[in-house]
CSV table of C-alpha atoms and ligand atoms in Angstrom, one decimal:
chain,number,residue,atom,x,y,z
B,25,UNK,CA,-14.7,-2.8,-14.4
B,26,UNK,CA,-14.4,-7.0,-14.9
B,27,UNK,CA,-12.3,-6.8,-12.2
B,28,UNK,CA,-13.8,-4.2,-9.5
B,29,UNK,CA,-17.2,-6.4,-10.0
B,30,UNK,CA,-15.1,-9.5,-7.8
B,31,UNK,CA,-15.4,-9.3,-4.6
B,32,UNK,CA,-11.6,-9.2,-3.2
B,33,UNK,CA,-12.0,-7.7,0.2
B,34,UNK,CA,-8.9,-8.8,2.4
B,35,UNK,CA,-9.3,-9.5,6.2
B,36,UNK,CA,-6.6,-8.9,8.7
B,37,UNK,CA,-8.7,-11.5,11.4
B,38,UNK,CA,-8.0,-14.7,9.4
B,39,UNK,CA,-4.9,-15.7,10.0
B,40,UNK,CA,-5.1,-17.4,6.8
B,41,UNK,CA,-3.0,-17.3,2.9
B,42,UNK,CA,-4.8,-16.1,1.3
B,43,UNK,CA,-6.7,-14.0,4.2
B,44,UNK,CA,-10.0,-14.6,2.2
B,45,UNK,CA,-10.2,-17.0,-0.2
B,46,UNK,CA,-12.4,-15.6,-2.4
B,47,UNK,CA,-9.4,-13.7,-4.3
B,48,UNK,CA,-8.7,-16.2,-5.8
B,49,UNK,CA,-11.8,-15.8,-7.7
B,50,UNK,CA,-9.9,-12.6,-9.3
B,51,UNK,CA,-6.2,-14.6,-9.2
B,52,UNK,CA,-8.0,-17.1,-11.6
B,53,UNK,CA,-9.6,-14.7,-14.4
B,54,UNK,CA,-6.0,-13.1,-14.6
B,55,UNK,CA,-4.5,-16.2,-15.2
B,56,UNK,CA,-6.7,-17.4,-18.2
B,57,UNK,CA,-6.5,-13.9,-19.6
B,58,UNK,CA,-2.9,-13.5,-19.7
B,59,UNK,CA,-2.8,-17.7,-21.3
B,60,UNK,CA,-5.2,-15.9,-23.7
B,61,UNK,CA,-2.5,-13.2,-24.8
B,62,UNK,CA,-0.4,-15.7,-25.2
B,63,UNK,CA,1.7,-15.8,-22.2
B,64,UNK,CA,1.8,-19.7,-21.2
B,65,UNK,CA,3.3,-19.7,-18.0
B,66,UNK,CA,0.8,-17.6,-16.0
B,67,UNK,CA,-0.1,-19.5,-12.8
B,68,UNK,CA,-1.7,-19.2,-9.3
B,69,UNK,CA,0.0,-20.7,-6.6
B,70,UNK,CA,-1.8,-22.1,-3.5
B,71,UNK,CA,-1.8,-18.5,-1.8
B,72,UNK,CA,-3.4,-16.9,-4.2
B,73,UNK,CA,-0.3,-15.2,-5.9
B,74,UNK,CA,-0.2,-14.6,-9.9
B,75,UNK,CA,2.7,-15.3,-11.8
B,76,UNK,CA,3.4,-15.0,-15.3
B,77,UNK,CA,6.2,-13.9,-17.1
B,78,UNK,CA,6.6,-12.5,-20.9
B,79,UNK,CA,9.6,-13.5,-22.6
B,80,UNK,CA,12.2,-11.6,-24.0
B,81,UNK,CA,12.9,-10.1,-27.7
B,82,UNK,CA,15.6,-8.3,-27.0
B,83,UNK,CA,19.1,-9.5,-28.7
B,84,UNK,CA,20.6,-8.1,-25.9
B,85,UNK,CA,21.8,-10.6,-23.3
B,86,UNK,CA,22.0,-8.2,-20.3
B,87,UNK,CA,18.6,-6.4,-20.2
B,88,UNK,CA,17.4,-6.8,-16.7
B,89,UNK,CA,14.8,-9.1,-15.7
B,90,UNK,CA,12.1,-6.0,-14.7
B,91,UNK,CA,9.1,-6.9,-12.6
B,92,UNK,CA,5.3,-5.1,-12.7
B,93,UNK,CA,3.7,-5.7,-9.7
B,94,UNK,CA,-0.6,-4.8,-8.2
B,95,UNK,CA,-2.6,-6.0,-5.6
B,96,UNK,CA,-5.6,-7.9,-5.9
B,97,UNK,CA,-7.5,-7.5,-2.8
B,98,UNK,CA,-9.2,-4.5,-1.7
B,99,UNK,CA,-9.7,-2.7,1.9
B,100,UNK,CA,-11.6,-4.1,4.9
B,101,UNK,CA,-12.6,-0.2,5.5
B,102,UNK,CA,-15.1,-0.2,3.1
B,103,UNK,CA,-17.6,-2.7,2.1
B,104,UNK,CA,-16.6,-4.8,-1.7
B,105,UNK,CA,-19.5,-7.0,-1.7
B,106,UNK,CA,-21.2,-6.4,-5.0
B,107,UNK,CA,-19.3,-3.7,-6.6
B,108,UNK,CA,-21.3,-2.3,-9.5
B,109,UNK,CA,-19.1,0.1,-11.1
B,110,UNK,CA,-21.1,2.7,-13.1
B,111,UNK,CA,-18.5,4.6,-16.4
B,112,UNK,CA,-19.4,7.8,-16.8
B,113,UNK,CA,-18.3,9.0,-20.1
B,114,UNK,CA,-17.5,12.1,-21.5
B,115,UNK,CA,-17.9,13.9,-17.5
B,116,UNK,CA,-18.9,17.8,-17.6
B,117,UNK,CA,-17.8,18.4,-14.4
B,118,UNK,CA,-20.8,18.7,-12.4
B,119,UNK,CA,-21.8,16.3,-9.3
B,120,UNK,CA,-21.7,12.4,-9.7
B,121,UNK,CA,-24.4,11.2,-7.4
B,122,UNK,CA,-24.1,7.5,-6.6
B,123,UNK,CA,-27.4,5.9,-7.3
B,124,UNK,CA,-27.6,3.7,-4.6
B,125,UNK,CA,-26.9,6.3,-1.9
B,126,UNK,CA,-27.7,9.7,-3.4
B,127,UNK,CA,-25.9,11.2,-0.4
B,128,UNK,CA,-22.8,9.8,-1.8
B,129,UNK,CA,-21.8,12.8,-4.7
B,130,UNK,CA,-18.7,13.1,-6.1
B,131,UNK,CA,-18.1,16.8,-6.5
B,132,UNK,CA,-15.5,19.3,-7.6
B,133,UNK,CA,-15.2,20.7,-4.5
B,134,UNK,CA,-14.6,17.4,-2.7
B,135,UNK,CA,-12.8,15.6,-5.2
B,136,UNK,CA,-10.6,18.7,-7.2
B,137,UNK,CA,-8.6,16.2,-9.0
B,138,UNK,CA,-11.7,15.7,-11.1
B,139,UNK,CA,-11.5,18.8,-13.2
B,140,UNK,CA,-8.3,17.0,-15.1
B,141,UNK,CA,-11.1,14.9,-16.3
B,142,UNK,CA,-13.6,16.7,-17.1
B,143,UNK,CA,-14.5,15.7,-20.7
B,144,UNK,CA,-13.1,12.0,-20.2
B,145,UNK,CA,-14.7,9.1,-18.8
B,146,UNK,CA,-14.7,8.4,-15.3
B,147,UNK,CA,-15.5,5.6,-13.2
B,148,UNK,CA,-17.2,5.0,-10.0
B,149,UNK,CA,-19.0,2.7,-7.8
B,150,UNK,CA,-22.9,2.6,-7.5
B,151,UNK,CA,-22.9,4.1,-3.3
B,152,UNK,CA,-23.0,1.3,-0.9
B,153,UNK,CA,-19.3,-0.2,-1.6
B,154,UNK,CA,-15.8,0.7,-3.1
B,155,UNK,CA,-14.7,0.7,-6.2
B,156,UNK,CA,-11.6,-1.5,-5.9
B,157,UNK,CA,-9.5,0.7,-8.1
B,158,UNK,CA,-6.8,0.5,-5.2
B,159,UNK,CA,-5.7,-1.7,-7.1
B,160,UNK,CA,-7.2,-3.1,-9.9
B,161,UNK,CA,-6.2,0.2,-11.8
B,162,UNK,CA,-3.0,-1.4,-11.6
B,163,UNK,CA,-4.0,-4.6,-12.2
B,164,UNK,CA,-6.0,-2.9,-15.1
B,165,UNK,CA,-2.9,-1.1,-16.0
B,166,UNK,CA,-0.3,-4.1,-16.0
B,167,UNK,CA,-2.8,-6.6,-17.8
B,168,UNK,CA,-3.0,-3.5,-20.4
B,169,UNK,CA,0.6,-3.3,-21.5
B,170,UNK,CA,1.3,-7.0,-21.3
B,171,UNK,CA,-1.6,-7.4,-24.5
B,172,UNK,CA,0.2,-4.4,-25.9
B,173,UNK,CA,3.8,-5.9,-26.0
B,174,UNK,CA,2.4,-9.1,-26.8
B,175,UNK,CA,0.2,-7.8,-29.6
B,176,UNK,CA,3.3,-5.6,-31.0
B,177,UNK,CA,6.6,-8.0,-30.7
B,178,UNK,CA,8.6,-5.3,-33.3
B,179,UNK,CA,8.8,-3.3,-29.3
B,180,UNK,CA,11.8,-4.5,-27.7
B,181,UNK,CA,11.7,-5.3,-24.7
B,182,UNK,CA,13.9,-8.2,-21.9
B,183,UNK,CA,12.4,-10.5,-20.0
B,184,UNK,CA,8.9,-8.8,-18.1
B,185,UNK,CA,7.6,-10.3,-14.9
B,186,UNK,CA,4.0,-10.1,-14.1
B,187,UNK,CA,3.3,-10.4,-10.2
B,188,UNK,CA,-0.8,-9.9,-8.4
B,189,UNK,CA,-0.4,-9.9,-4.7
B,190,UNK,CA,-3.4,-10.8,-2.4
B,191,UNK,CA,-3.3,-9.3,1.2
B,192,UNK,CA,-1.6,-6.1,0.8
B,193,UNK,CA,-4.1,-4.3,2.2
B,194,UNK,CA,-3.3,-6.2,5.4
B,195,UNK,CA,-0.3,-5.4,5.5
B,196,UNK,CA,0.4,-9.1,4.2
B,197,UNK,CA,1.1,-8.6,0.4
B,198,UNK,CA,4.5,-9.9,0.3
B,199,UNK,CA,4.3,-12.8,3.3
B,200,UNK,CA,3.9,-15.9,1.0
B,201,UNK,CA,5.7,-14.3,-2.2
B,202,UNK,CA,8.3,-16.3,-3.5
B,203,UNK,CA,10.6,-13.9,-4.3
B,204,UNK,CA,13.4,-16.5,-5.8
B,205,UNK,CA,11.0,-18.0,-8.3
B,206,UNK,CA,9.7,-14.2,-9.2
B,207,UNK,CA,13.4,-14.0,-10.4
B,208,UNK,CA,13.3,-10.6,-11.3
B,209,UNK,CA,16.2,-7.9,-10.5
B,210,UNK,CA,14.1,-4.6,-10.3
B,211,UNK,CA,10.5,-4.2,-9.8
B,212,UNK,CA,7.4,-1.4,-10.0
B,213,UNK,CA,4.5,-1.4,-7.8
B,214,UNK,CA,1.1,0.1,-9.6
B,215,UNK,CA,0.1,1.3,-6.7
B,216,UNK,CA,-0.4,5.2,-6.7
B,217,UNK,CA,-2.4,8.5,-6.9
B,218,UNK,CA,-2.9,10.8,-9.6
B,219,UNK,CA,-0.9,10.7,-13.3
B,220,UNK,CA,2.3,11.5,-13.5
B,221,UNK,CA,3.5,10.6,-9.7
B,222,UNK,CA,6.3,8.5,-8.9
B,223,UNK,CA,6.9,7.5,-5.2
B,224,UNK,CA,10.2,6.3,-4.1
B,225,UNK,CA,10.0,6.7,-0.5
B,226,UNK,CA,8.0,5.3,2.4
B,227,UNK,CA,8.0,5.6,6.3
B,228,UNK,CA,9.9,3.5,8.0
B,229,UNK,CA,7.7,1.9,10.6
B,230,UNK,CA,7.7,0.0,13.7
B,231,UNK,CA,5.1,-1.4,15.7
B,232,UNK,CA,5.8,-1.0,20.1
B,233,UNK,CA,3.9,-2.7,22.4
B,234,UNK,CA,3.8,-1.5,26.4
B,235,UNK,CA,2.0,-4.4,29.0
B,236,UNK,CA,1.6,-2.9,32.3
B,237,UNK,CA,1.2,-5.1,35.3
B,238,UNK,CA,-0.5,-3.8,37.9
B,239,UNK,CA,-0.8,-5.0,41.3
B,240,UNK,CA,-4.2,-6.7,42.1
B,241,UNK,CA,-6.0,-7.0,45.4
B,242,UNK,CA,-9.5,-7.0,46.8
B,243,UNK,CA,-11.2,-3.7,46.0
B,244,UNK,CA,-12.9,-3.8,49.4
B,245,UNK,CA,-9.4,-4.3,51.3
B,246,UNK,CA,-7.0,-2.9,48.7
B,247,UNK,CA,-6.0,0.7,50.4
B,248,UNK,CA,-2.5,1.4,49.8
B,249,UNK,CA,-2.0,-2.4,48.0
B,250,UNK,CA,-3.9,-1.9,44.5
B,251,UNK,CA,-2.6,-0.5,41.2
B,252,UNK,CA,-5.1,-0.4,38.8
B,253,UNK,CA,-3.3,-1.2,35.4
B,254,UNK,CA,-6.0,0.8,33.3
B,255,UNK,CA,-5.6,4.0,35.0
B,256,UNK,CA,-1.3,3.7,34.6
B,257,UNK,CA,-2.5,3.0,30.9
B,258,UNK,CA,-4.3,5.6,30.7
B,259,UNK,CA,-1.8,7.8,32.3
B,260,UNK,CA,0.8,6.8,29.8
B,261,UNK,CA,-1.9,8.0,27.2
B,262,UNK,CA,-2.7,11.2,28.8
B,263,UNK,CA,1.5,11.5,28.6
B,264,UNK,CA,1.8,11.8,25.0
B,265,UNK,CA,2.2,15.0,23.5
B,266,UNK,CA,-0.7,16.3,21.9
B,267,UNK,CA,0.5,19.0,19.4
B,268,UNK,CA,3.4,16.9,18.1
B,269,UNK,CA,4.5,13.6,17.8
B,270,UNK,CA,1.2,12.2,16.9
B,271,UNK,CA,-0.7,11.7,13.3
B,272,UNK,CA,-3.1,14.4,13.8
B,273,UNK,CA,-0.4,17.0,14.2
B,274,UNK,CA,2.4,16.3,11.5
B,275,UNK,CA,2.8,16.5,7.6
B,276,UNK,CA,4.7,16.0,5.5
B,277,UNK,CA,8.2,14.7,6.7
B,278,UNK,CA,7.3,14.4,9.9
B,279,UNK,CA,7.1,11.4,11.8
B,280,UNK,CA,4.8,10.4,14.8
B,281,UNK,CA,4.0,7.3,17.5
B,282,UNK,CA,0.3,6.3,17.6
B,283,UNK,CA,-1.8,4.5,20.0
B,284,UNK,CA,-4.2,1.8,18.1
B,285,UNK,CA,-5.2,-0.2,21.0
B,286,UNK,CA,-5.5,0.0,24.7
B,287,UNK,CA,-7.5,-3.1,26.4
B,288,UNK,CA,-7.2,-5.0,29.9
B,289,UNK,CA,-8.4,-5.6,33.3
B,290,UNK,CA,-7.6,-3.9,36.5
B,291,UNK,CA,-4.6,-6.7,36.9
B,292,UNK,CA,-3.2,-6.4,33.3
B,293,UNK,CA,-3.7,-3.3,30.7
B,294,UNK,CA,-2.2,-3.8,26.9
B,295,UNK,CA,-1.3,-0.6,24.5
B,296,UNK,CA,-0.4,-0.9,21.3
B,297,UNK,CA,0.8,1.7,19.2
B,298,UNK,CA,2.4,2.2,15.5
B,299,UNK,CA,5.6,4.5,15.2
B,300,UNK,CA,6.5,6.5,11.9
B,301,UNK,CA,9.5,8.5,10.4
B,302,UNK,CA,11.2,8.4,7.4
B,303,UNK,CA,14.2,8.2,8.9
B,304,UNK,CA,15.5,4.9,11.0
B,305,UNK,CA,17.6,7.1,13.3
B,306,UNK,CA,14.7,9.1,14.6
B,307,UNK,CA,12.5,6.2,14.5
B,308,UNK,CA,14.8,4.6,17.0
B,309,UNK,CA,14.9,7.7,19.2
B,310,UNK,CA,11.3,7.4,19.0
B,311,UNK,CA,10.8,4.3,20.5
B,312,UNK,CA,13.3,5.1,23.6
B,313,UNK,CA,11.1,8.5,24.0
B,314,UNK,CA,8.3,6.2,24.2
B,315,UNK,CA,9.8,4.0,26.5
B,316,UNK,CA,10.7,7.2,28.8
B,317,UNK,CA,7.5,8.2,28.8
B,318,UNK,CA,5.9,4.9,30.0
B,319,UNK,CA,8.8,4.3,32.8
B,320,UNK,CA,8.6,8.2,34.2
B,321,UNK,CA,4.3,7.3,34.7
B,322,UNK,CA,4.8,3.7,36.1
B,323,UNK,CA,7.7,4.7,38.4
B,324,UNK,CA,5.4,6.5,40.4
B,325,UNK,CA,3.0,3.7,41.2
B,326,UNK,CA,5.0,1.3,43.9
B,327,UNK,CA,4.8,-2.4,42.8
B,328,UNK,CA,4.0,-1.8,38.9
B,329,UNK,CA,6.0,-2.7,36.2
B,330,UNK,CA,5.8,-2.4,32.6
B,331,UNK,CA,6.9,-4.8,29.5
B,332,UNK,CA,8.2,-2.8,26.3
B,333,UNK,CA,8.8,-4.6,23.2
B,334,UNK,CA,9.3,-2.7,18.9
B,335,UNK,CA,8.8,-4.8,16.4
B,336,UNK,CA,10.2,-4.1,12.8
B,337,UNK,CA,7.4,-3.5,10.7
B,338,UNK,CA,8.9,-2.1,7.3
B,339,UNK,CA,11.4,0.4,6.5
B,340,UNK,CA,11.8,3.6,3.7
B,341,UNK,CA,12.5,1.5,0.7
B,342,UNK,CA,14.8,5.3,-0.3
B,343,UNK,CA,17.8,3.9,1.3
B,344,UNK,CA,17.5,1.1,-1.4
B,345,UNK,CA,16.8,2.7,-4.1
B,346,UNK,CA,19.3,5.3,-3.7
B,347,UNK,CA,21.7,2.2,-4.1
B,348,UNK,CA,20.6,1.8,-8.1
B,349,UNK,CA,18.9,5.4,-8.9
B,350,UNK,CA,18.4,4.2,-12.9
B,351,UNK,CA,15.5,2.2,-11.5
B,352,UNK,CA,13.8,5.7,-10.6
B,353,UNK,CA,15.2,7.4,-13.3
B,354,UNK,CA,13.9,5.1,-16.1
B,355,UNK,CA,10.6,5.4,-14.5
B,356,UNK,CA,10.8,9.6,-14.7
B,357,UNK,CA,12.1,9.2,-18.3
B,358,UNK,CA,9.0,6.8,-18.5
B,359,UNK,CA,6.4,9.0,-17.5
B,360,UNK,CA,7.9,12.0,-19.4
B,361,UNK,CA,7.8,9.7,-22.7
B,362,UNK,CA,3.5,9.3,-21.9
B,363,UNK,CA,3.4,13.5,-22.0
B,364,UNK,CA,3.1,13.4,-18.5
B,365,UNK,CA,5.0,15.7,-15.8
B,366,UNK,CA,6.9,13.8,-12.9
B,367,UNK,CA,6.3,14.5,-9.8
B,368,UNK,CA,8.3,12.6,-7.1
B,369,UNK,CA,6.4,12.2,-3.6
B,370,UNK,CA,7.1,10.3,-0.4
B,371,UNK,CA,4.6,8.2,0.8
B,372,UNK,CA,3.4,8.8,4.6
B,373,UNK,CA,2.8,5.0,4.7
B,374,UNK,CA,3.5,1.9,3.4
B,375,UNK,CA,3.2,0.1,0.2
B,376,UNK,CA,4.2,-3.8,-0.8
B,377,UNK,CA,7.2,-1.8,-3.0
B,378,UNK,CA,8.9,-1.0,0.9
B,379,UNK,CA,9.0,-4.7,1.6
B,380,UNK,CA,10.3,-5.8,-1.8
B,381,UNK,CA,12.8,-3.3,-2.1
B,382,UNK,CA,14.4,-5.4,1.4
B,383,UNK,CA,13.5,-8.3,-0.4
B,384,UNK,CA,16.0,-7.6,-3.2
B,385,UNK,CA,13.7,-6.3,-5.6
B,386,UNK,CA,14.1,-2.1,-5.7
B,387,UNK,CA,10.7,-1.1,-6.7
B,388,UNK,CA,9.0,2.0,-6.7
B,389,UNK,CA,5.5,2.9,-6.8
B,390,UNK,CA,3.9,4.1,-9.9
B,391,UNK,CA,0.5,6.3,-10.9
B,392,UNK,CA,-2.7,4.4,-11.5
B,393,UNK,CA,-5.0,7.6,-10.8
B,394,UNK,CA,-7.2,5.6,-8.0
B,395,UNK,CA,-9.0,8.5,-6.2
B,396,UNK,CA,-10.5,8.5,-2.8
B,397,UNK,CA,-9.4,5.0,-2.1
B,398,UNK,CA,-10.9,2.7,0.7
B,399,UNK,CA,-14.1,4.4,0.8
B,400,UNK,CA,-17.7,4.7,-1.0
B,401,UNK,CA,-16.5,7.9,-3.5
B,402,UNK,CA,-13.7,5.8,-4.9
B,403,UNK,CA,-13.1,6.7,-8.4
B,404,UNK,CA,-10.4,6.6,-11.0
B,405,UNK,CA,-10.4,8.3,-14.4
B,406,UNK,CA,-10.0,6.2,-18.0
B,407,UNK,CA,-7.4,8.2,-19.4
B,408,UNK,CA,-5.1,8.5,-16.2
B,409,UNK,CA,-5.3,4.1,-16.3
B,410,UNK,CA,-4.3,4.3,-20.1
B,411,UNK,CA,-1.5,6.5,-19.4
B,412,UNK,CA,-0.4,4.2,-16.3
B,413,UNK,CA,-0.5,1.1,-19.3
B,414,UNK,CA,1.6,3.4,-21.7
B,415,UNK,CA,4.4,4.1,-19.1
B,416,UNK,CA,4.9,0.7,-18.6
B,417,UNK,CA,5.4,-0.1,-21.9
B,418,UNK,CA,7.5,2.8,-22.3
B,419,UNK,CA,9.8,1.6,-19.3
B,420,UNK,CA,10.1,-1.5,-20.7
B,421,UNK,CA,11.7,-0.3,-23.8
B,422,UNK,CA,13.7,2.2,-21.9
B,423,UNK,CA,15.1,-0.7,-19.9
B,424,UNK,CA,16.2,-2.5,-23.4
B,425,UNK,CA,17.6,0.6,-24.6
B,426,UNK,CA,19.8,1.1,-22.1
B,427,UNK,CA,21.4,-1.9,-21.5
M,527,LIG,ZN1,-3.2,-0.2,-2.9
């Protein structure tokens, strides 16, 4: 609740590293909290980034240098300007009505996962903002099991990195990380749903952008001459299958191609659009059905032509992780060890774990129990961040014992 009362919001506008600067704000309380456990070489670098690191007191030489990771900032969906997080203890499981918007109530009905809790403490925001548990239950979470392992040294452990990322919820969590000086070999995110879940598998995704050039003459003296470049635009739109192939039609393994921008002038039209599959294969196929699409509508307009560009934008960290399966298999044993049951989901998105694992860091995502993330019901149950603290600790052992 410390934590989800700093205002963290990220902003994908700024251009800047941090994006705001005002995580820091959050980067610096972490820092003198972990020197207060004990662990001296907790530091901010100049982008914001926390690093810390607790030592080993293993005897064994080859434990793997294993890395916890959370992001700091929180979404620029929803407003994080004076979070006042409310704890409601012991819940009954009736309605939560947020005091400062009373049509804001956390129900049951709209929020099922809340019966787990019922007779537990739960916490949410006060109505007008976020909570901020995506991700500072992780932070939470992470900050929990370092003062454990400090506070206990008889649990063995190796070497335990401590990473907070600002900017992930621009898509810029991992842009300024150094991931040399990290120095760790495998990592976890603390970045998930509800207790007990373990994600090792993202989209892959790619973003394609389509300029159309039209052809530009007087509108008063432009029969048979002008092509209007928002009308070929809008054709390539109109194009695009409706009942497949797009986010508001697919589940589960499916993958899609999204428009998320269309702007221009008569002369010049831009569309951007996002494409999504789990597998790199299809998501290539996608972007040359794409392409098709947009060639077979501008073909038809004499004089117009079209730029198509993809850009890499991350990729299913599964194909890494498949490469060293212990480092999802330690985290099952993990979460079995904290009384919890596993389950394994894939993520219909992205998370900072996809662009470590390319880094050369392997890292899944683990529970934190954030709920309704990135908007006004936000909420995250006590017990489900305790249990997230627990598994870490309990990987961490598993880790020594098995080297
Ligand atoms: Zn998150």
């Amino acid at each position: 609740m410390r934590y989800a009362r700093i205002d963290t919001q990220s902003d994908p506008k700024s251009g800047t590293h941090p994006s705001t600067e005002k995580q820091k704000n959050l980067s610096k309380i972490l820092v003198e909290e972990l020197k207060d456990i004990g662990i001296e070489d907790a530091e901010m670098d100049t982008y914001g980034y926390v690093y810390a690191t607790i030592a080993s007191n293993s005897l064994k030489k080859n434990v793997p240098v294993i890395c916890f990771c959370s992001h700091m900032d929180t979404a620029p969906d929803c407003s994080g300007t004076g979070v006042k997080p409310i704890l409601h203890k012991n819940y009954d499981g009736g309605d939560i009505v947020l005091p400062d918007d009373k049509t804001q109530v956390l129900s049951i009905i709209n929020h099922p996962y809340l019966k787990k809790h019922i007779g537990s403490d739960v916490i949410t925001a006060s109505g007008n903002t976020l909570l901020g548990a995506d991700d500072k239950g992780g932070v939470a979470a992470i900050m929990q099991a370092a003062e454990y392992l400090m506070t206990y040294p008889s649990i063995k452990h190796g070497e335990i990195k401590i990473l907070f990322t600002p900017d992930e919820e621009i898509g810029e969590g991992t842009a300024k990380l150094d991931i040399k000086k990290l120095g760790a070999k495998f990592g976890y995110t603390l970045d998930g749903g509800p207790s007990g879940s373990l994600e090792d598998e993202t989209f892959s995704a790619d973003a394609a952008t389509i300029v159309i050039n039209g052809v530009i003459a007087h509108p008063g003296y432009a029969k048979d001459k002008l092509v209007n470049a928002l009308k070929v635009g809008a054709e390539i739109l109109h194009a695009l299958p409706t009942n497949e192939w797009a986010p508001e039609a697919t589940e589960k393994k499916e993958g899609f191609v999204h428009p998320v921008r269309f702007e221009g002038i008569a002369e010049k039209a831009v569309i951007e659009f996002i494409i999504r599959d789990f597998d790199d294969e299809k998501l290539k196929q996608y972007g040359k059905r794409l392409k098709k699409i947009a060639d077979n509508v501008v073909n038809h307009y004499k004089g117009a032509t079209i730029e198509f560009s993809i850009n890499e934008q991350y990729r299913n960290m599964k194909k890494i992780l498949d490469q060293f399966p212990q480092v999802a298999e330690y985290a099952a044993e993990a979460i079995r060890r904290a009384g919890l049951e596993v389950t394994t989901e894939s993520i219909r998105g992205g998370t900072d774990g996809s662009k470590l694992s390319y880094m050369g860091l392997p890292c899944p995502n683990l529970f934190t129990g954030m709920q309704g993330i990135h908007s006004k019901q936000e909420w995250i149950g006590v017990n489900d961040m305790a249990k997230a603290a627990e598994t870490i600790v309990h990987l961490c052992v598993i880790w020594e014992e098995k080297s």
